[in-house]
């Protein structure tokens, strides 16, 4: 039996503008995880997908139809087998379980795919580099998101804070001093592909205005990256607030997100913003440890369906700034 797990993720700065080549910062969220287990089965059983959360237990062939709820998972399996040079699906059961809420910006699809690729490769006796895993997962992200930047698969496969620019070498972001986040779910499921498509339509109509907003967000992401790597965590909250106002102008906030962002700030968070695709899904707030409980309570009172506390740990080693990720 082989198994692998992968964390959730949160985008701290730069969502949406990252699709247009600007930088973004994302961190893994290890409190929630997706796990995949692969077990051999008797000859002739074929490959069976058992994903309790999706209420799916069926042969790979059945899940490979576009309308099937496990289609993305089946496609991940097929891409992985293809990459490993295996033409006929082996006899095995792939079991998936996950504590990452679906469609709310915590990277559930990419985490399930990452765990699946790793567990399958391991079971079939292959070693894939982190970059190869990330590239395979990107292919599944295309199914989920349409035109993904690649930030989700990268931060989840590398399981480290990243400074991400689409189509550029991956850069791991050194964290000089730990800081704390609360991640609150609006409870409104919001497919990222719809928000991304809406932003694209608006950008097509008003290219100059949207390019200017993307540039402002890029400048914030760069300042935040410098602050994180220098240990200037006090700068992060105000930068989150600024980034949020620009996301509002892109049209990706919602009344539920606004309510949570306001509640967090009023309860003493250092800053707050929506995180991910927006329109629903999650928001994040930077908090100092003594405020955590008060802000979490305020978020729940303002309608959050769940609140996760997560520490972005300082990274080991003397380095600061950006570091190329190993290939
Ligand atoms: O997967 P989500 O909802 O956290 O959002 C992804 C971030 C976007 O920038 C909106 C899209 C992308 O592909 O980068």
mmCIF file of C-alpha atoms and ligand atoms in Angstrom:
data_model
loop_
_atom_site.group_PDB
_atom_site.id
_atom_site.type_symbol
_atom_site.label_atom_id
_atom_site.label_comp_id
_atom_site.label_asym_id
_atom_site.label_seq_id
_atom_site.Cartn_x
_atom_site.Cartn_y
_atom_site.Cartn_z
ATOM 1 C CA UNK A 1 0.000 0.000 0.000
ATOM 2 C CA UNK A 2 1.284 3.517 -0.809
ATOM 3 C CA UNK A 3 -0.061 6.794 0.422
ATOM 4 C CA UNK A 4 0.619 10.495 0.083
ATOM 5 C CA UNK A 5 -0.910 13.679 1.474
ATOM 6 C CA UNK A 6 -0.886 17.289 0.345
ATOM 7 C CA UNK A 7 -1.833 20.498 2.167
ATOM 8 C CA UNK A 8 -4.367 23.187 1.349
ATOM 9 C CA UNK A 9 -3.137 26.625 0.381
ATOM 10 C CA UNK A 10 -3.978 30.297 0.777
ATOM 11 C CA UNK A 11 -3.084 33.105 -1.582
ATOM 12 C CA UNK A 12 -1.803 36.031 0.478
ATOM 13 C CA UNK A 13 -1.340 38.598 -2.307
ATOM 14 C CA UNK A 14 -1.820 38.891 -6.047
ATOM 15 C CA UNK A 15 -4.733 36.605 -6.973
ATOM 16 C CA UNK A 16 -6.265 37.380 -10.363
ATOM 17 C CA UNK A 17 -3.472 39.729 -11.434
ATOM 18 C CA UNK A 18 -1.224 36.619 -11.352
ATOM 19 C CA UNK A 19 -3.215 35.316 -14.332
ATOM 20 C CA UNK A 20 -1.907 38.384 -16.235
ATOM 21 C CA UNK A 21 1.763 37.788 -15.467
ATOM 22 C CA UNK A 22 1.999 39.756 -12.215
ATOM 23 C CA UNK A 23 3.572 38.272 -9.036
ATOM 24 C CA UNK A 24 1.592 36.584 -6.273
ATOM 25 C CA UNK A 25 2.418 35.094 -2.883
ATOM 26 C CA UNK A 26 0.911 31.874 -1.573
ATOM 27 C CA UNK A 27 1.510 29.688 1.467
ATOM 28 C CA UNK A 28 0.637 26.079 2.277
ATOM 29 C CA UNK A 29 -2.066 25.506 4.891
ATOM 30 C CA UNK A 30 -1.161 22.275 6.629
ATOM 31 C CA UNK A 31 -4.126 22.206 9.003
ATOM 32 C CA UNK A 32 -6.229 20.826 6.162
ATOM 33 C CA UNK A 33 -5.011 18.002 3.919
ATOM 34 C CA UNK A 34 -5.960 15.690 1.097
ATOM 35 C CA UNK A 35 -4.712 12.104 1.225
ATOM 36 C CA UNK A 36 -4.537 9.374 -1.396
ATOM 37 C CA UNK A 37 -3.959 5.682 -0.758
ATOM 38 C CA UNK A 38 -3.214 3.131 -3.451
ATOM 39 C CA UNK A 39 -3.630 -0.574 -2.837
ATOM 40 C CA UNK A 40 -3.134 -3.503 -5.196
ATOM 41 C CA UNK A 41 -6.216 -5.609 -6.022
ATOM 42 C CA UNK A 42 -6.630 -9.087 -7.582
ATOM 43 C CA UNK A 43 -5.843 -9.434 -11.305
ATOM 44 C CA UNK A 44 -8.704 -8.337 -13.529
ATOM 45 C CA UNK A 45 -10.227 -5.901 -11.013
ATOM 46 C CA UNK A 46 -9.047 -2.847 -12.966
ATOM 47 C CA UNK A 47 -8.454 0.547 -11.424
ATOM 48 C CA UNK A 48 -11.164 1.638 -9.003
ATOM 49 C CA UNK A 49 -11.574 5.172 -7.653
ATOM 50 C CA UNK A 50 -13.038 5.394 -4.161
ATOM 51 C CA UNK A 51 -13.638 9.017 -3.139
ATOM 52 C CA UNK A 52 -15.998 9.076 -0.183
ATOM 53 C CA UNK A 53 -16.240 12.888 -0.100
ATOM 54 C CA UNK A 54 -17.487 12.912 -3.691
ATOM 55 C CA UNK A 55 -19.758 9.892 -2.992
ATOM 56 C CA UNK A 56 -17.915 8.065 -5.735
ATOM 57 C CA UNK A 57 -16.753 4.456 -5.904
ATOM 58 C CA UNK A 58 -16.420 3.315 -9.506
ATOM 59 C CA UNK A 59 -14.029 2.053 -12.185
ATOM 60 C CA UNK A 60 -11.646 4.566 -13.769
ATOM 61 C CA UNK A 61 -13.454 4.031 -17.091
ATOM 62 C CA UNK A 62 -16.785 5.242 -15.645
ATOM 63 C CA UNK A 63 -15.215 8.314 -14.001
ATOM 64 C CA UNK A 64 -13.479 9.271 -17.249
ATOM 65 C CA UNK A 65 -16.636 10.767 -18.748
ATOM 66 C CA UNK A 66 -16.691 14.566 -18.732
ATOM 67 C CA UNK A 67 -19.920 14.887 -16.715
ATOM 68 C CA UNK A 68 -18.810 12.489 -13.951
ATOM 69 C CA UNK A 69 -18.140 14.047 -10.490
ATOM 70 C CA UNK A 70 -14.730 12.324 -10.353
ATOM 71 C CA UNK A 71 -13.752 13.347 -13.907
ATOM 72 C CA UNK A 72 -10.899 15.604 -12.761
ATOM 73 C CA UNK A 73 -9.577 12.821 -10.536
ATOM 74 C CA UNK A 74 -9.833 10.255 -13.358
ATOM 75 C CA UNK A 75 -7.977 12.649 -15.661
ATOM 76 C CA UNK A 76 -5.223 13.074 -13.053
ATOM 77 C CA UNK A 77 -4.863 9.281 -12.919
ATOM 78 C CA UNK A 78 -4.703 9.025 -16.716
ATOM 79 C CA UNK A 79 -2.133 11.812 -17.059
ATOM 80 C CA UNK A 80 -0.010 10.182 -14.348
ATOM 81 C CA UNK A 81 -0.141 6.723 -15.959
ATOM 82 C CA UNK A 82 0.730 8.306 -19.307
ATOM 83 C CA UNK A 83 3.687 10.153 -17.752
ATOM 84 C CA UNK A 84 4.891 6.883 -16.179
ATOM 85 C CA UNK A 85 4.634 5.122 -19.554
ATOM 86 C CA UNK A 86 1.831 2.770 -18.455
ATOM 87 C CA UNK A 87 -0.708 2.077 -21.219
ATOM 88 C CA UNK A 88 -3.156 -0.220 -19.428
ATOM 89 C CA UNK A 89 -4.566 0.862 -16.060
ATOM 90 C CA UNK A 90 -3.203 -1.528 -13.402
ATOM 91 C CA UNK A 91 -5.363 -3.452 -10.919
ATOM 92 C CA UNK A 92 -5.597 -1.199 -7.911
ATOM 93 C CA UNK A 93 -7.878 0.865 -5.732
ATOM 94 C CA UNK A 94 -7.212 4.579 -5.307
ATOM 95 C CA UNK A 95 -8.812 5.942 -2.130
ATOM 96 C CA UNK A 96 -9.162 9.679 -1.602
ATOM 97 C CA UNK A 97 -10.053 11.524 1.563
ATOM 98 C CA UNK A 98 -9.766 15.213 2.261
ATOM 99 C CA UNK A 99 -10.446 17.728 5.003
ATOM 100 C CA UNK A 100 -10.081 20.639 2.549
ATOM 101 C CA UNK A 101 -13.435 22.250 1.814
ATOM 102 C CA UNK A 102 -14.306 22.146 -1.903
ATOM 103 C CA UNK A 103 -14.614 25.272 -4.119
ATOM 104 C CA UNK A 104 -13.696 27.868 -1.533
ATOM 105 C CA UNK A 105 -10.153 28.860 -2.471
ATOM 106 C CA UNK A 106 -8.161 26.457 -0.297
ATOM 107 C CA UNK A 107 -6.821 24.486 -3.248
ATOM 108 C CA UNK A 108 -8.788 21.291 -2.682
ATOM 109 C CA UNK A 109 -8.608 20.160 -6.342
ATOM 110 C CA UNK A 110 -4.850 20.698 -6.590
ATOM 111 C CA UNK A 111 -4.231 18.999 -3.229
ATOM 112 C CA UNK A 112 -6.251 15.912 -4.177
ATOM 113 C CA UNK A 113 -4.421 15.754 -7.499
ATOM 114 C CA UNK A 114 -0.997 16.168 -5.841
ATOM 115 C CA UNK A 115 -1.674 13.367 -3.347
ATOM 116 C CA UNK A 116 -2.978 11.155 -6.168
ATOM 117 C CA UNK A 117 0.037 11.682 -8.448
ATOM 118 C CA UNK A 118 2.473 10.966 -5.614
ATOM 119 C CA UNK A 119 0.677 7.891 -4.249
ATOM 120 C CA UNK A 120 0.303 6.377 -7.735
ATOM 121 C CA UNK A 121 3.911 7.060 -8.752
ATOM 122 C CA UNK A 122 5.189 5.609 -5.480
ATOM 123 C CA UNK A 123 2.996 2.512 -5.767
ATOM 124 C CA UNK A 124 4.106 1.910 -9.350
ATOM 125 C CA UNK A 125 7.791 2.239 -8.410
ATOM 126 C CA UNK A 126 8.544 5.643 -9.957
ATOM 127 C CA UNK A 127 10.073 8.771 -8.488
ATOM 128 C CA UNK A 128 8.812 12.105 -9.753
ATOM 129 C CA UNK A 129 10.480 15.386 -8.852
ATOM 130 C CA UNK A 130 8.373 18.033 -7.112
ATOM 131 C CA UNK A 131 8.381 20.058 -10.316
ATOM 132 C CA UNK A 132 7.136 17.070 -12.323
ATOM 133 C CA UNK A 133 4.336 16.497 -9.785
ATOM 134 C CA UNK A 134 3.406 20.169 -9.983
ATOM 135 C CA UNK A 135 3.340 20.086 -13.800
ATOM 136 C CA UNK A 136 1.083 17.021 -13.836
ATOM 137 C CA UNK A 137 -1.277 18.651 -11.347
ATOM 138 C CA UNK A 138 -1.354 21.776 -13.513
ATOM 139 C CA UNK A 139 -3.049 19.708 -16.214
ATOM 140 C CA UNK A 140 -5.868 18.925 -13.761
ATOM 141 C CA UNK A 141 -6.040 22.591 -12.740
ATOM 142 C CA UNK A 142 -6.838 23.429 -16.361
ATOM 143 C CA UNK A 143 -9.992 21.300 -15.997
ATOM 144 C CA UNK A 144 -10.990 23.032 -12.757
ATOM 145 C CA UNK A 145 -10.083 26.615 -13.641
ATOM 146 C CA UNK A 146 -9.908 27.015 -17.422
ATOM 147 C CA UNK A 147 -6.868 29.317 -17.573
ATOM 148 C CA UNK A 148 -5.049 28.783 -14.267
ATOM 149 C CA UNK A 149 -1.879 30.677 -13.475
ATOM 150 C CA UNK A 150 -0.309 27.571 -11.905
ATOM 151 C CA UNK A 151 0.016 29.058 -8.416
ATOM 152 C CA UNK A 152 -2.127 26.403 -6.672
ATOM 153 C CA UNK A 153 -0.285 23.349 -8.002
ATOM 154 C CA UNK A 154 3.073 25.017 -7.301
ATOM 155 C CA UNK A 155 2.530 26.020 -3.661
ATOM 156 C CA UNK A 156 0.848 22.708 -2.862
ATOM 157 C CA UNK A 157 3.449 20.479 -4.551
ATOM 158 C CA UNK A 158 6.379 22.416 -3.002
ATOM 159 C CA UNK A 159 4.568 22.847 0.344
ATOM 160 C CA UNK A 160 6.486 26.058 1.021
ATOM 161 C CA UNK A 161 5.704 29.780 0.754
ATOM 162 C CA UNK A 162 6.249 30.894 -2.844
ATOM 163 C CA UNK A 163 6.683 34.094 -4.808
ATOM 164 C CA UNK A 164 5.044 33.104 -8.042
ATOM 165 C CA UNK A 165 5.130 34.581 -11.522
ATOM 166 C CA UNK A 166 3.439 32.579 -14.249
ATOM 167 C CA UNK A 167 5.809 30.867 -16.706
ATOM 168 C CA UNK A 168 8.881 31.870 -14.705
ATOM 169 C CA UNK A 169 11.155 29.630 -12.620
ATOM 170 C CA UNK A 170 9.600 28.863 -9.241
ATOM 171 C CA UNK A 171 10.882 30.928 -6.349
ATOM 172 C CA UNK A 172 10.567 29.810 -2.750
ATOM 173 C CA UNK A 173 10.050 32.713 -0.388
ATOM 174 C CA UNK A 174 12.124 32.812 2.795
ATOM 175 C CA UNK A 175 10.076 33.807 5.864
ATOM 176 C CA UNK A 176 12.250 35.611 8.392
ATOM 177 C CA UNK A 177 9.682 35.915 11.159
ATOM 178 C CA UNK A 178 6.564 33.782 11.700
ATOM 179 C CA UNK A 179 3.139 35.400 11.341
ATOM 180 C CA UNK A 180 -0.392 34.212 11.982
ATOM 181 C CA UNK A 181 -3.445 34.071 9.787
ATOM 182 C CA UNK A 182 -7.105 33.319 10.251
ATOM 183 C CA UNK A 183 -8.755 31.845 7.194
ATOM 184 C CA UNK A 184 -12.528 32.180 7.220
ATOM 185 C CA UNK A 185 -14.986 30.603 4.826
ATOM 186 C CA UNK A 186 -18.031 32.582 3.680
ATOM 187 C CA UNK A 187 -19.807 29.255 3.150
ATOM 188 C CA UNK A 188 -20.584 30.401 -0.392
ATOM 189 C CA UNK A 189 -19.109 27.950 -2.912
ATOM 190 C CA UNK A 190 -17.732 29.921 -5.810
ATOM 191 C CA UNK A 191 -16.056 28.250 -8.793
ATOM 192 C CA UNK A 192 -12.799 30.066 -9.547
ATOM 193 C CA UNK A 193 -13.249 29.648 -13.300
ATOM 194 C CA UNK A 194 -16.329 31.910 -13.273
ATOM 195 C CA UNK A 195 -14.615 34.759 -11.404
ATOM 196 C CA UNK A 196 -11.535 34.387 -13.628
ATOM 197 C CA UNK A 197 -13.689 34.458 -16.784
ATOM 198 C CA UNK A 198 -15.590 37.546 -15.553
ATOM 199 C CA UNK A 199 -12.346 39.398 -14.856
ATOM 200 C CA UNK A 200 -11.134 38.453 -18.336
ATOM 201 C CA UNK A 201 -14.276 39.851 -19.962
ATOM 202 C CA UNK A 202 -13.978 43.086 -17.973
ATOM 203 C CA UNK A 203 -10.254 43.335 -18.870
ATOM 204 C CA UNK A 204 -11.107 42.893 -22.543
ATOM 205 C CA UNK A 205 -13.539 45.821 -22.331
ATOM 206 C CA UNK A 206 -11.348 48.139 -20.254
ATOM 207 C CA UNK A 207 -7.808 46.926 -20.819
ATOM 208 C CA UNK A 208 -5.961 50.070 -19.696
ATOM 209 C CA UNK A 209 -7.901 50.414 -16.421
ATOM 210 C CA UNK A 210 -7.474 46.738 -15.538
ATOM 211 C CA UNK A 211 -3.790 46.696 -16.465
ATOM 212 C CA UNK A 212 -3.306 49.661 -14.106
ATOM 213 C CA UNK A 213 -5.076 47.771 -11.288
ATOM 214 C CA UNK A 214 -2.926 44.690 -11.945
ATOM 215 C CA UNK A 215 0.206 46.853 -11.760
ATOM 216 C CA UNK A 216 -0.887 48.274 -8.400
ATOM 217 C CA UNK A 217 -1.506 44.772 -7.067
ATOM 218 C CA UNK A 218 1.907 43.696 -8.391
ATOM 219 C CA UNK A 219 3.591 46.524 -6.486
ATOM 220 C CA UNK A 220 1.795 45.395 -3.294
ATOM 221 C CA UNK A 221 2.864 41.772 -3.825
ATOM 222 C CA UNK A 222 6.479 42.897 -4.251
ATOM 223 C CA UNK A 223 6.363 44.996 -1.085
ATOM 224 C CA UNK A 224 4.805 42.069 0.785
ATOM 225 C CA UNK A 225 7.492 39.658 -0.456
ATOM 226 C CA UNK A 226 10.187 42.026 0.778
ATOM 227 C CA UNK A 227 8.381 42.425 4.136
ATOM 228 C CA UNK A 228 8.047 38.662 4.594
ATOM 229 C CA UNK A 229 11.667 37.978 3.799
ATOM 230 C CA UNK A 230 12.906 40.874 5.975
ATOM 231 C CA UNK A 231 10.736 39.950 8.952
ATOM 232 C CA UNK A 232 8.731 43.179 8.709
ATOM 233 C CA UNK A 233 5.437 41.413 9.431
ATOM 234 C CA UNK A 234 3.814 44.660 10.672
ATOM 235 C CA UNK A 235 3.680 45.806 7.044
ATOM 236 C CA UNK A 236 1.576 42.851 5.916
ATOM 237 C CA UNK A 237 -1.850 43.746 7.349
ATOM 238 C CA UNK A 238 -1.999 47.216 5.735
ATOM 239 C CA UNK A 239 -0.828 45.687 2.431
ATOM 240 C CA UNK A 240 -3.652 43.110 2.695
ATOM 241 C CA UNK A 241 -6.151 45.941 3.131
ATOM 242 C CA UNK A 242 -4.796 47.728 0.052
ATOM 243 C CA UNK A 243 -4.835 44.536 -2.009
ATOM 244 C CA UNK A 244 -8.435 43.883 -0.964
ATOM 245 C CA UNK A 245 -9.622 47.321 -2.150
ATOM 246 C CA UNK A 246 -8.069 46.623 -5.557
ATOM 247 C CA UNK A 247 -9.784 43.214 -5.706
ATOM 248 C CA UNK A 248 -13.071 44.983 -4.990
ATOM 249 C CA UNK A 249 -12.356 47.182 -8.002
ATOM 250 C CA UNK A 250 -11.714 44.073 -10.110
ATOM 251 C CA UNK A 251 -15.260 43.012 -9.175
ATOM 252 C CA UNK A 252 -14.471 39.801 -7.303
ATOM 253 C CA UNK A 253 -15.680 40.597 -3.788
ATOM 254 C CA UNK A 254 -19.183 39.844 -2.504
ATOM 255 C CA UNK A 255 -21.417 41.019 0.367
ATOM 256 C CA UNK A 256 -20.429 37.958 2.406
ATOM 257 C CA UNK A 257 -16.709 38.599 1.898
ATOM 258 C CA UNK A 258 -17.136 42.295 2.731
ATOM 259 C CA UNK A 259 -18.928 41.390 5.962
ATOM 260 C CA UNK A 260 -16.106 39.064 7.066
ATOM 261 C CA UNK A 261 -13.317 41.451 6.053
ATOM 262 C CA UNK A 262 -14.976 44.286 8.003
ATOM 263 C CA UNK A 263 -15.623 42.078 11.048
ATOM 264 C CA UNK A 264 -11.976 40.959 11.164
ATOM 265 C CA UNK A 265 -10.656 44.514 10.943
ATOM 266 C CA UNK A 266 -13.097 45.812 13.569
ATOM 267 C CA UNK A 267 -12.126 42.982 15.949
ATOM 268 C CA UNK A 268 -8.461 43.968 15.779
ATOM 269 C CA UNK A 269 -6.930 42.074 12.866
ATOM 270 C CA UNK A 270 -3.902 43.839 11.394
ATOM 271 C CA UNK A 271 -5.410 43.523 7.949
ATOM 272 C CA UNK A 272 -7.841 41.411 5.950
ATOM 273 C CA UNK A 273 -8.651 40.545 2.363
ATOM 274 C CA UNK A 274 -10.446 38.020 0.232
ATOM 275 C CA UNK A 275 -8.226 35.133 -0.816
ATOM 276 C CA UNK A 276 -8.391 33.158 -4.055
ATOM 277 C CA UNK A 277 -11.003 33.503 -6.766
ATOM 278 C CA UNK A 278 -13.400 35.555 -4.617
ATOM 279 C CA UNK A 279 -17.176 36.102 -4.983
ATOM 280 C CA UNK A 280 -17.455 33.659 -2.073
ATOM 281 C CA UNK A 281 -14.938 31.187 -0.733
ATOM 282 C CA UNK A 282 -12.387 32.381 1.779
ATOM 283 C CA UNK A 283 -10.944 35.515 3.239
ATOM 284 C CA UNK A 284 -7.765 35.825 5.289
ATOM 285 C CA UNK A 285 -6.854 38.096 8.175
ATOM 286 C CA UNK A 286 -3.447 38.706 9.690
ATOM 287 C CA UNK A 287 -3.679 38.495 13.474
ATOM 288 C CA UNK A 288 -1.284 38.684 16.366
ATOM 289 C CA UNK A 289 -1.634 35.697 18.734
ATOM 290 C CA UNK A 290 -3.424 37.595 21.567
ATOM 291 C CA UNK A 291 -6.114 38.777 19.121
ATOM 292 C CA UNK A 292 -6.695 35.437 17.460
ATOM 293 C CA UNK A 293 -9.624 34.304 19.611
ATOM 294 C CA UNK A 294 -11.403 37.656 19.493
ATOM 295 C CA UNK A 295 -11.105 37.929 15.712
ATOM 296 C CA UNK A 296 -12.129 34.286 15.206
ATOM 297 C CA UNK A 297 -15.233 34.830 17.331
ATOM 298 C CA UNK A 298 -16.094 38.007 15.405
ATOM 299 C CA UNK A 299 -15.716 36.159 12.093
ATOM 300 C CA UNK A 300 -18.051 33.388 13.230
ATOM 301 C CA UNK A 301 -20.570 35.967 14.453
ATOM 302 C CA UNK A 302 -20.374 37.685 11.055
ATOM 303 C CA UNK A 303 -21.367 34.439 9.336
ATOM 304 C CA UNK A 304 -18.152 32.477 8.690
ATOM 305 C CA UNK A 305 -18.967 28.801 8.230
ATOM 306 C CA UNK A 306 -15.488 27.823 9.419
ATOM 307 C CA UNK A 307 -12.385 29.579 10.695
ATOM 308 C CA UNK A 308 -8.916 28.037 10.484
ATOM 309 C CA UNK A 309 -5.929 29.456 12.371
ATOM 310 C CA UNK A 310 -2.650 28.960 10.555
ATOM 311 C CA UNK A 311 0.907 30.014 11.338
ATOM 312 C CA UNK A 312 3.250 30.850 8.478
ATOM 313 C CA UNK A 313 6.400 29.500 10.089
ATOM 314 C CA UNK A 314 9.808 31.108 9.705
ATOM 315 C CA UNK A 315 11.844 29.131 7.211
ATOM 316 C CA UNK A 316 15.077 27.535 8.359
ATOM 317 C CA UNK A 317 18.493 28.743 7.263
ATOM 318 C CA UNK A 318 20.222 32.069 7.109
ATOM 319 C CA UNK A 319 18.853 33.060 3.675
ATOM 320 C CA UNK A 320 16.430 35.835 3.089
ATOM 321 C CA UNK A 321 14.647 36.884 -0.071
ATOM 322 C CA UNK A 322 13.921 34.566 -2.942
ATOM 323 C CA UNK A 323 15.456 31.240 -3.699
ATOM 324 C CA UNK A 324 15.153 29.160 -6.839
ATOM 325 C CA UNK A 325 13.214 25.967 -6.172
ATOM 326 C CA UNK A 326 15.013 22.663 -6.810
ATOM 327 C CA UNK A 327 14.116 21.185 -10.222
HETATM 328 O O1 LIG B 1 -8.004 28.450 -6.540
HETATM 329 P P1 LIG B 1 -8.374 29.765 -5.954
HETATM 330 O O2 LIG B 1 -9.810 30.026 -5.888
HETATM 331 O O3 LIG B 1 -7.618 30.044 -4.697
HETATM 332 O O4 LIG B 1 -7.920 30.940 -6.951
HETATM 333 C C1 LIG B 1 -6.866 30.898 -7.774
HETATM 334 C C2 LIG B 1 -6.293 32.261 -7.928
HETATM 335 C C3 LIG B 1 -6.627 33.017 -9.196
HETATM 336 O O5 LIG B 1 -5.593 33.982 -9.308
HETATM 337 C C4 LIG B 1 -7.954 33.727 -9.063
HETATM 338 C C5 LIG B 1 -6.641 32.136 -10.433
HETATM 339 C C6 LIG B 1 -5.295 31.563 -10.824
HETATM 340 O O6 LIG B 1 -5.289 30.643 -11.644
HETATM 341 O O7 LIG B 1 -4.258 32.044 -10.364
#
